[in-house]
Structure formats: structure tokens, C-alpha cells
Amino acid sequence: MYEIHSATDRAFYHSFPRIRQSDTAESVEGRGLKLLEMISNTGLILAPEVVEWSIPLQDGSTKIIAHRQIRICFTELSMPELSQHSKVFGPFSVGFSISFLRQLGALPVIYVPQMLRGDRLFSSFGPMMVWMFEMVRHTLDQLHTLSQLADPKSCLEITQKTNPEAVSVDPNYKLNLTNTTADGSVDQIFEIEAKSVKGFLNYLNYKTAPFKFMRGAISAAQTLFYPTDHKNSDDLLSYYRQREWRIIPGLTLDGVAQVRPATNDEKDALLKFDDAFWMHELKDDRGNFRRIEEAYVLDEFQGKRIAEGLRKQSS
């Protein structure tokens, strides 16, 4: 157990490891001690999860969208509440003061009610909103790609990746834009002068943040969306009551990212004490992947190791 540098009795706690049906007391203790050692020596470990949302369509069918969320989770608790919390999330806990974790970039989960079982009425508004955020992110992706293609310098750099001998682009070049169907066949073709596209994008981007920054904000929000209810048990609002906060990747300060991908040595260390978790294969709208492929580390903050924010509890 670790305590916080704070006079208050409330803090953000991360408890681990989750207990499995096949676990023994020895296996839980072994995993917990190894992870605690890694947190102390390396830093906080961010892991991926895939969250699915069911979207009712007008034809009576249901569309499933799956989002990849990379995060480490915390719950705001008092010390007396920690014992009950640990029975669910794991017997080991590390705690941070509320102000310190917020300085690390922690954000509260955005709880979104999913569609009630058997209901296709207004309870579907939450998942529909999540889907529209995905459409906004896709649109901003397209706008960012167009801004690169319509800029002669960026277009030349893109061209040189497949044609290293290219030294310039025609100042009056055109863009051949296509929309394709799900099977990959071309559905629409647009031929537009790059100058016209660049002018239109400059108009849209007037006094706004760059498209890639807006896209990043939408992507961060998608990483924070989480259902209110436990899908398997039909326990309404069970997730909502957890008051979860998260640290997610993607934030930078003065050009320095607050988290980094785990090194090969760090991945090997994770696999040695919990390969069942880290080698588990997940699937989202982008394809199949193993958890270990998306492991991230938060090892430093303002030049100090994260473990310096913790100290052993006095007996």
C-alpha cells in the first residue's frame, strides 16, 4: 500500500491486479508484487481496452462500433472506502493526491448511457452521440489529409515517399479524390484544382485550431466515453458509480509527450508476469491487435520519476 502526499483523506487510487477465476492467493500476490515493482522502477503502465456501442438503424438492424481506448484508471476514494474498492479491482493500490494526478493530465470518464435492452427509443441517444463523434473525427481526418495534399510542399513530400526522384509539383496540379464502397469499389470521383481546395480549407480554418489539433481533441473525448451500465449483468449505472478518472496518451507539453510507448524490454517484463492479459487479442474498427502492442508508460513528470509522487505508508 502507498499513501499520498496530502493532508486530506481523499485521493485518486489505482488498484490491481484484477482477480481471475483461475487465480490462487499466491498468483494474485505474485502479479501484484511484480506490477508494483514495475510501477516503482519504471512508471505507470497504460493498457488498451475495446468498448463497444450498439447503434439502432432505421432498417431495424443494429450497428456495432468498437473503440480502442488506451488508459490507466483511477478512482477518487477516502481511505475507509479503499478496502471495499480493492475487493473488486485488486488488493494492491497506489494513490496520488488529487492535485498531482490532475497535473499529470488525468480526466474524468465521460459516462454515456447505452441503449437499454430491448429499447430502440430515446435510450439510444447516447450511442448515437458517440457515433456522431466518430463521424466528426473522420471528417477532420479528411480535412487534415486534404490540407496536406493541397499544399505543394507537403504534397511533394508525400510524392517522394513513392517516387524519391520527384523534385517539384506542377503549380496547377489537380487532386483526384475518390469515395469507395465497403468492398473497395469506387463510388465517386472528384477532380479538383489543388489551389481551389487550399483556398476553401483556408476559409474553413480561419481563426480556428489546425484540423489535426481538433481531431486530437475529438479522439481524446472518444477515449473517455464509457458506458454507464454493466452490459453482462444488466446492472444499471454500475460503471457510473465508479467515478473513474483516466490518464490517456496524446497530450504534449512544450513538444514533449506525457506518455511514451513501452520499450521492448518493458514489454518483455510485462509478458513475463502476466502474458495471459498482455497477449490477449482484441478487435476494434481498425482491426485485431494484442494488448502488448499498445502498452504505454508514464515514467516522468517535470524531470522527476513518477514513483517520487508515492511513499510507503507508515506503520
Tab-separated table of N, CA and C in Angstrom, residues 149-150 152 155 168-176 191-196:
chain	number	residue	atom	x	y	z
A	149	LEU	N	-2.473	17.464	-48.963
A	149	LEU	CA	-2.436	17.244	-50.406
A	149	LEU	C	-2.513	18.554	-51.193
A	150	ALA	N	-3.218	19.539	-50.642
A	150	ALA	CA	-3.401	20.806	-51.353
A	150	ALA	C	-2.233	21.764	-51.160
A	152	PRO	N	1.575	22.505	-51.836
A	152	PRO	CA	2.617	21.983	-52.737
A	152	PRO	C	3.800	21.351	-52.010
A	155	CYS	N	2.618	18.101	-50.415
A	155	CYS	CA	2.304	17.161	-51.499
A	155	CYS	C	3.579	16.572	-52.082
A	168	SER	N	9.697	18.457	-57.763
A	168	SER	CA	8.738	19.558	-57.736
A	168	SER	C	7.369	19.039	-58.155
A	169	VAL	N	6.336	19.860	-57.927
A	169	VAL	CA	4.989	19.545	-58.403
A	169	VAL	C	4.513	20.690	-59.286
A	170	ASP	N	3.689	20.366	-60.227
A	170	ASP	CA	3.123	21.381	-61.120
A	170	ASP	C	2.306	22.368	-60.284
A	171	PRO	N	2.560	23.681	-60.437
A	171	PRO	CA	1.812	24.660	-59.629
A	171	PRO	C	0.306	24.613	-59.856
A	172	ASN	N	-0.139	24.029	-60.957
A	172	ASN	CA	-1.572	23.942	-61.260
A	172	ASN	C	-2.095	22.499	-61.143
A	173	TYR	N	-1.441	21.699	-60.284
A	173	TYR	CA	-1.831	20.294	-60.195
A	173	TYR	C	-3.248	20.150	-59.631
A	174	LYS	N	-3.856	19.021	-59.974
A	174	LYS	CA	-5.218	18.722	-59.535
A	174	LYS	C	-5.218	17.502	-58.621
A	175	LEU	N	-6.224	17.451	-57.781
A	175	LEU	CA	-6.404	16.314	-56.886
A	175	LEU	C	-7.505	15.410	-57.427
A	176	ASN	N	-7.225	14.118	-57.504
A	176	ASN	CA	-8.227	13.140	-57.890
A	176	ASN	C	-8.716	12.448	-56.616
A	191	GLU	N	-12.396	15.520	-59.365
A	191	GLU	CA	-11.138	16.118	-59.814
A	191	GLU	C	-11.212	17.620	-59.547
A	192	ILE	N	-10.357	18.083	-58.634
A	192	ILE	CA	-10.429	19.473	-58.181
A	192	ILE	C	-9.032	20.070	-58.183
A	193	GLU	N	-8.931	21.326	-58.608
A	193	GLU	CA	-7.643	22.001	-58.567
A	193	GLU	C	-7.177	22.151	-57.122
A	194	ALA	N	-5.919	21.848	-56.896
A	194	ALA	CA	-5.373	21.939	-55.550
A	194	ALA	C	-5.491	23.349	-54.991
A	195	LYS	N	-5.316	24.361	-55.851
A	195	LYS	CA	-5.428	25.749	-55.399
A	195	LYS	C	-6.817	26.040	-54.852
A	196	SER	N	-7.841	25.493	-55.495
A	196	SER	CA	-9.214	25.716	-55.035
A	196	SER	C	-9.451	25.043	-53.683
